[in-house]
Tab-separated table of C-alpha atoms in Angstrom:
chain	number	residue	atom	x	y	z
A	1	MET	CA	37.210	54.028	-2.435
A	2	ASP	CA	37.622	51.352	0.211
A	3	SER	CA	34.699	51.897	2.585
A	4	ARG	CA	36.408	49.664	5.182
A	5	LYS	CA	38.890	52.419	6.079
A	6	ASP	CA	38.363	54.210	9.340
A	7	VAL	CA	36.432	57.448	8.764
A	8	ARG	CA	37.814	59.952	11.282
A	9	PRO	CA	36.363	63.434	11.865
A	10	ALA	CA	38.365	66.280	10.298
A	11	GLY	CA	36.967	69.055	12.421
A	12	ASP	CA	40.410	70.085	13.607
A	13	PHE	CA	41.527	70.841	10.053
A	14	ASP	CA	38.318	72.775	9.414
A	15	ASP	CA	38.911	74.781	12.589
A	16	TRP	CA	42.528	75.455	11.638
A	17	LEU	CA	41.568	76.723	8.174
A	18	ALA	CA	38.719	78.903	9.456
A	19	ALA	CA	41.010	80.427	12.108
A	20	ARG	CA	43.788	81.231	9.635
A	21	LEU	CA	41.383	82.804	7.175
A	22	ALA	CA	39.804	84.890	9.951
A	23	ASP	CA	43.102	86.100	11.401
A	24	THR	CA	42.803	89.909	11.088
A	25	GLY	CA	46.198	90.318	12.704
A	26	LEU	CA	47.709	89.175	9.416
A	27	ASP	CA	45.721	91.494	7.131
A	28	ALA	CA	48.669	92.551	5.057
A	29	GLU	CA	49.951	91.503	1.654
A	30	LEU	CA	49.480	87.772	1.444
A	31	TRP	CA	49.863	86.861	-2.229
A	32	ALA	CA	51.212	88.829	-5.173
A	33	HIS	CA	51.311	88.231	-8.908
A	34	GLY	CA	52.472	90.876	-11.363
A	35	GLN	CA	51.198	94.095	-9.842
A	36	GLN	CA	48.158	92.551	-8.126
A	37	ALA	CA	48.307	91.841	-4.389
A	38	VAL	CA	45.736	89.808	-2.479
A	39	THR	CA	45.441	90.564	1.237
A	40	ARG	CA	44.089	88.109	3.780
A	41	ALA	CA	40.951	90.223	3.935
A	42	GLY	CA	40.624	89.880	0.188
A	43	LEU	CA	41.220	86.165	0.519
A	44	ARG	CA	38.347	85.902	3.020
A	45	THR	CA	36.043	87.808	0.679
A	46	GLN	CA	36.882	85.794	-2.418
A	47	THR	CA	36.710	82.483	-0.579
A	48	ALA	CA	33.241	83.384	0.769
A	49	ARG	CA	32.072	84.487	-2.694
A	50	ILE	CA	33.274	81.305	-4.331
A	51	GLY	CA	31.729	79.277	-1.479
A	52	GLU	CA	28.331	80.826	-2.152
A	53	VAL	CA	28.538	80.008	-5.849
A	54	LEU	CA	29.595	76.425	-5.181
A	55	GLY	CA	26.848	76.058	-2.576
A	56	ALA	CA	24.309	77.147	-5.152
A	57	HIS	CA	25.452	74.237	-7.316
A	58	GLY	CA	24.718	71.839	-4.476
A	59	ILE	CA	28.251	71.375	-3.176
A	60	ARG	CA	28.171	70.736	0.566
A	61	ARG	CA	29.785	68.684	3.323
A	62	GLY	CA	30.655	65.253	2.023
A	63	SER	CA	30.555	66.261	-1.648
A	64	THR	CA	33.385	65.015	-3.831
A	65	VAL	CA	34.843	67.602	-6.227
A	66	ALA	CA	37.532	67.209	-8.861
A	67	VAL	CA	39.344	70.566	-9.305
A	68	GLN	CA	41.199	71.053	-12.573
A	69	LEU	CA	42.105	74.732	-12.698
A	70	PRO	CA	45.302	76.446	-13.821
A	71	PRO	CA	47.605	77.847	-11.073
A	72	SER	CA	45.852	81.047	-10.057
A	73	PHE	CA	44.315	82.913	-7.177
A	74	THR	CA	41.038	81.376	-8.310
A	75	LEU	CA	42.438	77.877	-7.793
A	76	LEU	CA	43.571	78.648	-4.273
A	77	TRP	CA	40.422	80.298	-2.967
A	78	SER	CA	38.282	77.634	-4.728
A	79	VAL	CA	40.132	74.934	-2.797
A	80	PHE	CA	39.730	76.903	0.459
A	81	ALA	CA	36.013	77.380	-0.248
A	82	LEU	CA	35.556	73.642	-0.880
A	83	TRP	CA	37.413	72.704	2.297
A	84	GLY	CA	35.366	75.289	4.168
A	85	ALA	CA	32.211	73.618	2.906
A	86	GLY	CA	33.461	70.221	4.084
A	87	ALA	CA	33.972	68.806	0.574
A	88	GLN	CA	36.554	66.262	-0.457
A	89	VAL	CA	38.928	67.905	-2.928
A	90	MET	CA	40.564	65.977	-5.793
A	91	LEU	CA	43.334	67.954	-7.493
A	92	LEU	CA	43.798	67.243	-11.223
A	93	ASP	CA	46.570	68.644	-13.440
A	94	PRO	CA	45.079	71.117	-15.988
A	95	ARG	CA	47.494	69.732	-18.605
A	96	LEU	CA	45.880	66.283	-18.615
A	97	THR	CA	44.351	65.290	-21.957
A	98	GLU	CA	40.618	64.580	-22.167
A	99	THR	CA	41.356	60.859	-22.167
A	100	GLU	CA	43.588	61.115	-19.081
A	101	THR	CA	41.041	63.227	-17.244
A	102	THR	CA	38.194	60.866	-18.107
A	103	ARG	CA	40.236	57.912	-16.815
A	104	LEU	CA	40.786	59.542	-13.417
A	105	LEU	CA	37.221	60.691	-13.112
A	106	GLU	CA	35.976	57.188	-13.816
A	107	VAL	CA	38.242	55.774	-11.104
A	108	CYS	CA	37.481	58.418	-8.443
A	109	GLU	CA	33.792	59.061	-9.307
A	110	PRO	CA	33.497	62.648	-8.033
A	111	GLN	CA	30.091	64.341	-7.978
A	112	PHE	CA	31.401	67.563	-9.484
A	113	HIS	CA	34.172	68.701	-11.817
A	114	LEU	CA	35.579	72.228	-11.694
A	115	GLY	CA	37.323	73.275	-14.878
A	116	THR	CA	37.807	76.262	-17.108
A	117	GLY	CA	36.124	74.948	-20.270
A	118	GLU	CA	39.377	75.622	-22.122
A	119	GLY	CA	40.452	72.018	-22.576
A	120	PRO	CA	43.941	70.760	-21.728
A	121	LEU	CA	46.532	73.498	-21.281
A	122	ARG	CA	49.836	73.029	-23.084
A	123	VAL	CA	51.835	75.381	-20.880
A	124	VAL	CA	50.704	76.284	-17.415
A	125	SER	CA	51.669	79.685	-16.034
A	126	PHE	CA	50.201	81.524	-13.057
A	127	ARG	CA	47.333	83.911	-13.715
A	128	ASP	CA	45.302	86.157	-11.449
A	129	GLU	CA	41.891	84.671	-12.055
A	130	CYS	CA	40.191	82.211	-14.398
A	131	GLU	CA	36.692	81.183	-15.282
A	132	VAL	CA	35.245	78.281	-13.241
A	133	VAL	CA	32.866	75.901	-14.973
A	134	VAL	CA	31.047	73.643	-12.514
A	135	THR	CA	29.961	70.386	-14.128
A	136	PRO	CA	27.753	68.038	-12.029
A	137	ARG	CA	28.438	64.372	-12.611
A	138	ARG	CA	25.171	62.505	-12.283
A	139	TRP	CA	26.700	59.186	-11.320
A	140	GLY	CA	29.314	60.563	-8.931
A	141	LEU	CA	29.510	59.306	-5.375
A	142	ALA	CA	29.650	61.217	-2.115
A	143	ALA	CA	32.706	60.837	0.091
A	144	ARG	CA	32.938	57.494	1.831
A	145	THR	CA	36.087	58.281	3.808
A	146	ALA	CA	37.407	61.238	5.812
A	147	HIS	CA	40.067	62.171	3.245
A	148	ARG	CA	40.007	65.914	2.624
A	149	LEU	CA	42.554	65.911	-0.188
A	150	VAL	CA	43.034	63.463	-3.029
A	151	GLN	CA	46.181	63.727	-5.135
A	152	PHE	CA	47.784	61.683	-7.836
A	153	SER	CA	51.380	60.568	-7.956
A	154	SER	CA	53.618	62.385	-10.434
A	155	GLY	CA	53.279	59.587	-12.957
A	156	SER	CA	56.941	59.804	-13.975
A	157	THR	CA	56.596	56.150	-14.983
A	158	GLY	CA	53.199	56.663	-16.603
A	159	LEU	CA	51.278	54.971	-13.773
A	160	PRO	CA	49.744	57.556	-11.393
A	161	LYS	CA	48.513	56.365	-8.009
A	162	VAL	CA	45.460	57.758	-6.171
A	163	ILE	CA	46.523	59.085	-2.781
A	164	GLY	CA	44.330	60.340	0.057
A	165	ARG	CA	45.204	62.732	2.873
A	166	THR	CA	42.991	63.123	5.946
A	167	GLY	CA	42.565	66.342	7.917
A	168	PRO	CA	44.854	65.077	10.739
A	169	SER	CA	47.466	64.108	8.113
A	170	LEU	CA	47.441	67.630	6.631
A	171	LEU	CA	47.619	69.263	10.046
A	172	ALA	CA	50.521	67.016	11.053
A	173	GLU	CA	52.480	68.097	7.972
A	174	ILE	CA	51.729	71.753	8.603
A	175	GLU	CA	53.079	71.278	12.104
A	176	ARG	CA	56.222	69.574	10.773
A	177	PHE	CA	56.936	72.574	8.626
A	178	ALA	CA	56.201	74.965	11.507
A	179	ARG	CA	58.809	73.205	13.647
A	180	LEU	CA	61.567	73.788	11.074
A	181	SER	CA	63.320	76.976	12.214
A	182	ASP	CA	64.579	77.911	8.727
A	183	MET	CA	61.110	77.957	7.080
A	184	PRO	CA	59.796	81.374	5.943
A	185	ARG	CA	58.559	83.507	8.799
A	186	ARG	CA	55.934	86.200	9.286
A	187	GLY	CA	56.650	89.227	7.133
A	188	GLU	CA	58.996	87.413	4.744
A	189	GLY	CA	58.314	86.997	1.023
A	190	VAL	CA	58.548	83.673	-0.832
A	191	LEU	CA	58.934	83.194	-4.575
A	192	LEU	CA	56.785	80.065	-4.952
A	193	LEU	CA	57.592	78.122	-8.118
A	194	SER	CA	56.588	74.637	-6.971
A	195	SER	CA	53.364	73.155	-8.357
A	196	LEU	CA	50.192	74.054	-6.422
A	197	VAL	CA	48.617	70.654	-7.066
A	198	HIS	CA	51.446	68.787	-5.363
A	199	SER	CA	52.396	68.476	-1.732
A	200	PHE	CA	55.424	70.764	-1.359
A	201	GLY	CA	53.870	73.677	-3.246
A	202	LEU	CA	50.439	73.336	-1.653
A	203	ILE	CA	51.375	72.435	1.953
A	204	GLY	CA	54.958	73.632	2.368
A	205	GLY	CA	54.222	76.756	0.293
A	206	VAL	CA	50.564	77.846	0.503
A	207	LEU	CA	49.376	76.328	3.773
A	208	HIS	CA	52.637	77.083	5.622
A	209	GLY	CA	52.466	80.664	4.321
A	210	LEU	CA	48.892	80.908	5.569
A	211	ASP	CA	49.943	79.523	8.932
A	212	ALA	CA	53.114	81.563	9.425
A	213	GLY	CA	52.066	84.835	7.779
A	214	ALA	CA	54.660	84.621	4.986
A	215	ALA	CA	53.726	86.417	1.737
A	216	LEU	CA	53.710	84.358	-1.479
A	217	HIS	CA	54.822	85.741	-4.843
A	218	PHE	CA	54.110	84.123	-8.206
A	219	PRO	CA	55.890	84.933	-11.483
A	220	ARG	CA	54.058	85.675	-14.772
A	221	ARG	CA	56.414	83.365	-16.626
A	222	PRO	CA	59.160	80.993	-15.445
A	223	HIS	CA	61.924	82.847	-17.302
A	224	ARG	CA	65.276	83.360	-15.539
A	225	LYS	CA	65.358	87.123	-16.006
A	226	GLU	CA	61.912	87.588	-14.512
A	227	LEU	CA	62.610	85.229	-11.625
A	228	HIS	CA	65.842	87.025	-10.796
A	229	GLN	CA	64.198	90.454	-10.969
A	230	MET	CA	61.445	89.382	-8.594
A	231	LEU	CA	63.941	88.183	-6.033
A	232	LEU	CA	65.886	91.424	-6.410
A	233	GLU	CA	63.145	94.072	-6.587
A	234	ARG	CA	60.724	92.573	-4.080
A	235	ARG	CA	63.471	91.743	-1.590
A	236	LEU	CA	62.206	88.184	-1.207
A	237	ALA	CA	63.714	86.004	1.493
A	238	ALA	CA	63.070	82.574	-0.056
A	239	VAL	CA	62.490	80.670	-3.271
A	240	PHE	CA	60.822	77.254	-3.484
A	241	GLY	CA	61.079	75.205	-6.672
A	242	VAL	CA	62.383	72.171	-8.503
A	243	PRO	CA	65.917	71.649	-9.865
A	244	ALA	CA	64.967	73.080	-13.256
A	245	HIS	CA	64.044	76.413	-11.639
A	246	PHE	CA	67.378	76.649	-9.813
A	247	ASP	CA	69.206	75.719	-12.997
A	248	LEU	CA	67.529	78.737	-14.632
A	249	LEU	CA	68.339	81.085	-11.766
A	250	GLY	CA	71.927	79.884	-11.564
A	251	ARG	CA	72.401	80.911	-15.184
A	252	SER	CA	71.053	84.463	-14.703
A	253	GLU	CA	73.300	87.196	-16.068
A	254	GLY	CA	75.012	89.879	-14.049
A	255	SER	CA	76.466	89.849	-10.566
A	256	ASP	CA	73.732	91.572	-8.526
A	257	VAL	CA	72.553	89.522	-5.559
A	258	PRO	CA	69.105	89.887	-3.963
A	259	PRO	CA	69.799	91.474	-0.573
A	260	ALA	CA	67.161	89.610	1.430
A	261	LEU	CA	67.561	86.147	-0.082
A	262	ARG	CA	68.474	83.668	2.669
A	263	LEU	CA	66.678	80.450	1.682
A	264	ALA	CA	66.444	78.359	-1.473
A	265	VAL	CA	64.697	74.976	-1.263
A	266	SER	CA	64.426	72.349	-3.959
A	267	GLY	CA	62.016	69.415	-3.988
A	268	GLY	CA	60.545	66.915	-6.426
A	269	GLU	CA	63.667	65.137	-7.611
A	270	ILE	CA	67.363	64.726	-6.879
A	271	LEU	CA	69.210	68.032	-7.287
A	272	PRO	CA	72.193	67.788	-9.722
A	273	GLY	CA	75.482	68.693	-8.095
A	274	GLU	CA	76.401	71.189	-10.801
A	275	VAL	CA	73.130	73.085	-10.240
A	276	PHE	CA	73.819	73.207	-6.503
A	277	GLU	CA	77.325	74.575	-7.074
A	278	ARG	CA	76.368	77.076	-9.815
A	279	PHE	CA	73.565	78.563	-7.734
A	280	GLU	CA	75.817	79.010	-4.725
A	281	ARG	CA	78.446	80.800	-6.823
A	282	ARG	CA	75.824	83.091	-8.300
A	283	TYR	CA	73.800	83.912	-5.180
A	284	GLY	CA	75.966	82.961	-2.185
A	285	VAL	CA	73.141	80.762	-0.918
A	286	ARG	CA	73.234	76.960	-0.809
A	287	ILE	CA	70.166	75.166	-2.154
A	288	GLY	CA	68.442	73.241	0.601
A	289	GLN	CA	66.448	70.036	0.226
A	290	ALA	CA	62.826	69.191	0.958
A	291	TYR	CA	62.450	65.502	0.376
A	292	GLY	CA	59.008	63.953	0.453
A	293	MET	CA	56.282	62.272	-1.569
A	294	SER	CA	52.571	62.781	-2.166
A	295	GLU	CA	51.723	59.777	0.003
A	296	VAL	CA	52.982	61.356	3.237
A	297	GLY	CA	54.212	64.846	2.467
A	298	ILE	CA	57.554	66.072	3.799
A	299	ILE	CA	59.884	63.295	5.023
A	300	ALA	CA	63.352	64.813	5.428
A	301	THR	CA	64.896	68.259	5.115
A	302	ASP	CA	68.170	70.123	4.921
A	303	LEU	CA	66.748	73.575	4.280
A	304	ALA	CA	70.081	75.347	4.729
A	305	GLY	CA	71.869	73.047	2.251
A	306	ALA	CA	74.482	72.017	4.785
A	307	GLN	CA	75.041	68.742	2.908
A	308	PRO	CA	75.490	68.778	-0.891
A	309	PRO	CA	73.231	66.475	-2.953
A	310	PRO	CA	72.363	63.687	-3.129
A	311	ALA	CA	72.035	64.056	0.669
A	312	VAL	CA	68.508	65.190	1.568
A	313	GLY	CA	68.949	65.918	5.267
A	314	VAL	CA	67.528	64.387	8.442
A	315	ALA	CA	64.031	63.131	9.112
A	316	ALA	CA	61.497	65.934	9.565
A	317	PRO	CA	60.090	66.410	13.108
A	318	GLY	CA	57.693	63.640	14.011
A	319	MET	CA	58.703	61.348	11.101
A	320	SER	CA	59.855	57.811	11.742
A	321	THR	CA	62.079	56.398	8.987
A	322	ALA	CA	64.224	53.289	8.405
A	323	VAL	CA	66.420	51.978	5.633
A	324	THR	CA	65.500	48.333	4.941
A	325	GLY	CA	66.865	46.315	2.038
A	326	GLY	CA	68.513	49.429	0.713
A	327	THR	CA	65.292	51.455	0.358
A	328	LEU	CA	63.803	54.108	2.624
A	329	ARG	CA	60.710	53.222	4.629
A	330	VAL	CA	58.343	55.681	6.366
A	331	ARG	CA	56.084	54.814	9.288
A	332	LEU	CA	52.360	55.376	8.518
A	333	SER	CA	49.257	54.367	10.465
A	334	GLU	CA	47.360	53.359	7.350
A	335	SER	CA	47.823	52.936	3.630
A	336	PRO	CA	47.625	56.242	1.726
A	337	TYR	CA	46.328	54.526	-1.412
A	338	LEU	CA	42.629	54.699	-2.229
A	339	PHE	CA	42.474	52.244	-5.088
A	340	GLY	CA	44.356	49.176	-6.226
A	341	ASP	CA	46.570	46.671	-4.422
A	342	HIS	CA	49.775	48.347	-3.311
A	343	GLY	CA	51.120	45.626	-1.040
A	344	ASP	CA	54.561	46.135	-2.507
A	345	ARG	CA	54.495	49.735	-1.206
A	346	TYR	CA	52.640	49.566	2.105
A	347	ALA	CA	52.767	46.684	4.604
A	348	ASP	CA	52.842	46.259	8.375
A	349	GLY	CA	52.639	49.991	9.026
A	350	TRP	CA	55.575	50.963	6.761
A	351	LEU	CA	55.515	52.700	3.399
A	352	ASP	CA	58.333	51.735	1.044
A	353	THR	CA	59.350	54.843	-0.888
A	354	HIS	CA	61.274	52.707	-3.423
A	355	ASP	CA	64.086	55.257	-3.140
A	356	LEU	CA	67.525	53.751	-2.739
A	357	CYS	CA	68.933	55.369	0.351
A	358	THR	CA	71.734	55.296	2.909
A	359	LEU	CA	71.613	56.536	6.492
A	360	ALA	CA	74.684	58.038	8.234
A	361	PRO	CA	74.691	56.441	11.671
A	362	ASP	CA	76.453	59.336	13.365
A	363	THR	CA	74.408	62.245	11.946
A	364	GLY	CA	71.149	60.681	10.786
A	365	VAL	CA	71.595	62.261	7.342
A	366	LEU	CA	69.699	60.441	4.594
A	367	THR	CA	71.227	60.210	1.104
A	368	VAL	CA	69.090	59.208	-1.835
A	369	THR	CA	71.112	57.516	-4.542
A	370	GLY	CA	68.436	56.485	-6.990
A	371	ARG	CA	65.249	54.511	-7.526
A	372	ALA	CA	64.890	50.801	-6.818
A	373	ASP	CA	62.861	50.562	-10.011
A	374	SER	CA	65.782	52.132	-11.964
A	375	VAL	CA	67.826	48.924	-11.546
A	376	VAL	CA	67.445	46.530	-14.476
A	377	ALA	CA	69.010	43.184	-15.311
A	378	ILE	CA	70.834	42.840	-18.639
A	379	GLY	CA	72.284	39.471	-19.475
A	380	GLY	CA	72.216	38.552	-15.800
A	381	LEU	CA	74.098	41.716	-14.818
A	382	LYS	CA	72.541	44.561	-12.756
A	383	VAL	CA	72.562	48.089	-14.232
A	384	ASP	CA	71.477	51.196	-12.269
A	385	LEU	CA	70.150	53.530	-14.944
A	386	THR	CA	70.740	56.562	-12.697
A	387	GLU	CA	74.471	55.747	-12.769
A	388	VAL	CA	74.387	55.930	-16.568
A	389	GLU	CA	72.523	59.262	-16.364
A	390	ALA	CA	75.165	60.652	-13.983
A	391	VAL	CA	77.948	59.753	-16.419
A	392	LEU	CA	76.143	61.429	-19.300
A	393	LEU	CA	75.379	64.555	-17.251
A	394	ALA	CA	79.069	64.890	-16.479
A	395	HIS	CA	79.672	65.658	-20.168
A	396	GLU	CA	79.849	69.412	-20.692
A	397	ALA	CA	77.416	69.266	-23.676
A	398	VAL	CA	74.632	67.463	-21.797
A	399	ALA	CA	72.133	69.633	-19.878
A	400	GLU	CA	69.528	66.949	-19.088
A	401	ALA	CA	69.470	63.187	-19.392
A	402	VAL	CA	66.969	60.383	-18.970
A	403	VAL	CA	68.079	56.783	-19.472
A	404	VAL	CA	65.503	54.015	-19.938
A	405	TYR	CA	65.536	50.373	-20.810
A	406	GLY	CA	63.394	48.501	-23.345
A	407	GLN	CA	65.084	46.078	-25.679
A	408	ALA	CA	68.327	47.886	-24.839
A	409	ILE	CA	69.549	50.870	-22.853
A	410	GLU	CA	68.728	54.169	-24.530
A	411	ALA	CA	69.529	57.745	-23.580
A	412	HIS	CA	67.297	60.786	-24.169
A	413	LEU	CA	69.405	63.932	-23.954
A	414	VAL	CA	68.998	67.721	-24.119
A	415	VAL	CA	72.146	69.512	-25.263
A	416	SER	CA	73.353	72.656	-23.511
A	417	GLY	CA	72.715	75.926	-25.378
A	418	SER	CA	74.252	76.003	-28.825
A	419	THR	CA	76.680	73.136	-28.060
A	420	ARG	CA	76.842	70.325	-30.591
A	421	VAL	CA	77.661	66.737	-29.761
A	422	THR	CA	77.258	63.477	-31.688
A	423	SER	CA	76.259	59.998	-30.665
A	424	THR	CA	79.782	58.848	-31.567
A	425	GLU	CA	81.324	61.328	-29.133
A	426	LEU	CA	78.979	60.313	-26.297
A	427	LEU	CA	79.539	56.625	-27.029
A	428	ALA	CA	83.291	57.170	-26.642
A	429	TRP	CA	82.665	59.154	-23.433
A	430	CYS	CA	80.637	56.264	-21.942
A	431	ARG	CA	83.133	53.640	-22.985
A	432	GLU	CA	85.806	55.368	-20.912
A	433	ARG	CA	83.622	55.464	-17.818
A	434	LEU	CA	81.142	52.558	-17.937
A	435	SER	CA	81.338	48.787	-18.203
A	436	PRO	CA	80.295	47.502	-21.667
A	437	HIS	CA	76.869	46.225	-20.493
A	438	LYS	CA	75.974	49.682	-19.119
A	439	ILE	CA	76.608	51.640	-22.328
A	440	PRO	CA	73.484	53.002	-24.130
A	441	LYS	CA	72.794	51.466	-27.521
A	442	ALA	CA	70.817	54.475	-28.765
A	443	PHE	CA	70.973	58.249	-28.221
A	444	HIS	CA	68.040	60.561	-28.856
A	445	PHE	CA	68.294	64.350	-28.862
A	446	PRO	CA	64.857	65.998	-28.282
A	447	ARG	CA	64.665	69.765	-27.927
A	448	VAL	CA	63.083	69.308	-24.488
A	449	LEU	CA	62.362	66.356	-22.229
A	450	PRO	CA	58.764	65.883	-21.057
A	451	ARG	CA	58.051	66.592	-17.431
A	452	THR	CA	55.293	65.988	-14.985
A	453	SER	CA	53.238	68.896	-13.630
A	454	ASN	CA	55.621	69.420	-10.712
A	455	GLY	CA	58.740	69.466	-12.859
A	456	LYS	CA	59.916	65.841	-12.571
A	457	LEU	CA	61.453	64.315	-15.705
A	458	ILE	CA	59.330	61.536	-17.125
A	459	ARG	CA	61.117	58.176	-17.196
A	460	ASN	CA	58.642	56.061	-19.111
A	461	ARG	CA	60.028	54.837	-22.444
A	462	GLU	CA	56.714	54.902	-24.291
A	463	LEU	CA	55.895	58.426	-23.048
A	464	LEU	CA	59.376	59.647	-24.039
A	465	HIS	CA	58.974	58.354	-27.590
A	466	ALA	CA	55.439	59.704	-27.832
A	467	ALA	CA	56.750	63.147	-26.822
A	468	ARG	CA	59.376	62.941	-29.554
A	469	GLU	CA	56.695	62.201	-32.117
A	470	ARG	CA	54.415	64.963	-30.853
A	471	PRO	CA	56.709	67.700	-29.457
A	472	ARG	CA	55.199	69.831	-26.726
A	473	GLN	CA	56.237	73.300	-25.653
A	474	ALA	CA	58.636	73.212	-22.696
A	475	ALA	CA	57.349	73.976	-19.217
A	476	PHE	CA	60.634	75.721	-18.350
A	477	ARG	CA	62.893	77.964	-20.456
């Protein structure tokens, strides 16, 4: 890490966490999974127990700890225990291969690694508890900055970035969520489907729930019948997830509507219009947007879904944004990147999100239309690959689509249900709707498309072909 960065005290975040854990006025159901409920009193007990175990291993203030545990109660109270001890927490996806894990550990050099001893997990589903194996790393380095949380970009292009969040940065985001009137309130239940190792699930879900007194509920499996039944039977007020989750729920059978459901919020990637419309027809609730990125957390919101996608709402309280050169910029006091030269992303106090965006001058509504790095030049002509994806997704047989460019444009498609479609049919479809230089030259039909840990579709050509050669079980069904 760059030791030249300003090391600021994070006592305020420590005080906030200690106060929320100690709040006996909220000693009611806090988290639930299956039939097990964890109260705030139970959370305090388990966090203290884990803290004692970690302390016995030599973890203390300033220690650097890589946490690579499956989504579970154990993961959450381990993170709280580490923060309570003053450690710097690095969150690693439990699905990373041994090679990928080793690569990140060599870059970040933590002093400890917390894992399960199981090896990489193929499918990650929430569990109550898991074994924690603490592995000291002899050559690891103590924290040289005040960052309390280290995360890694989603890696949808295969190139994860190392991102640091300070205590003041985390508190500022918690406050931004608290100032949004539609966020879950005390006594309300939330079906939390978003990844716990990424910003929206961890901060907008877990830490906001801890702050506001909202109860979190986790499914055993991300199957549409189970998700629908949890909303119905537990009278949950909100559901947080990614577009794939809402696509599942929108396809649930029957006509029964959860009586307490008032809020559905999607984050992670652009929400397809057909998913937005299908969910509203099924549940009578419009899917809202939580637009952000690991580097800064939440940037803009439209929690009530007042604007259909690709609009993502207005800037969150306290956020300063601008659209420059067609891409969205966010004001930050310092670079969020801990390693590498990212001058193309952060300069002069502004972070370039690389998201193509427009700003409505009268309402301040931001609309994300694609990625700047999705525009390629073919024979001197510009092609936005997201435009090609949108055309393919408009075909009734196509459920998911990723379009990439190598030697030529190629489309990787998942077909809806038992529908059958040929490359010839899709080629004809594209010819009617796209200029010749935008038409894919190859169509691939995998059973599932690979995703990152927080549900984003991977858009790296090499990774897509590797997944076709070595099929992996889908994260969502």
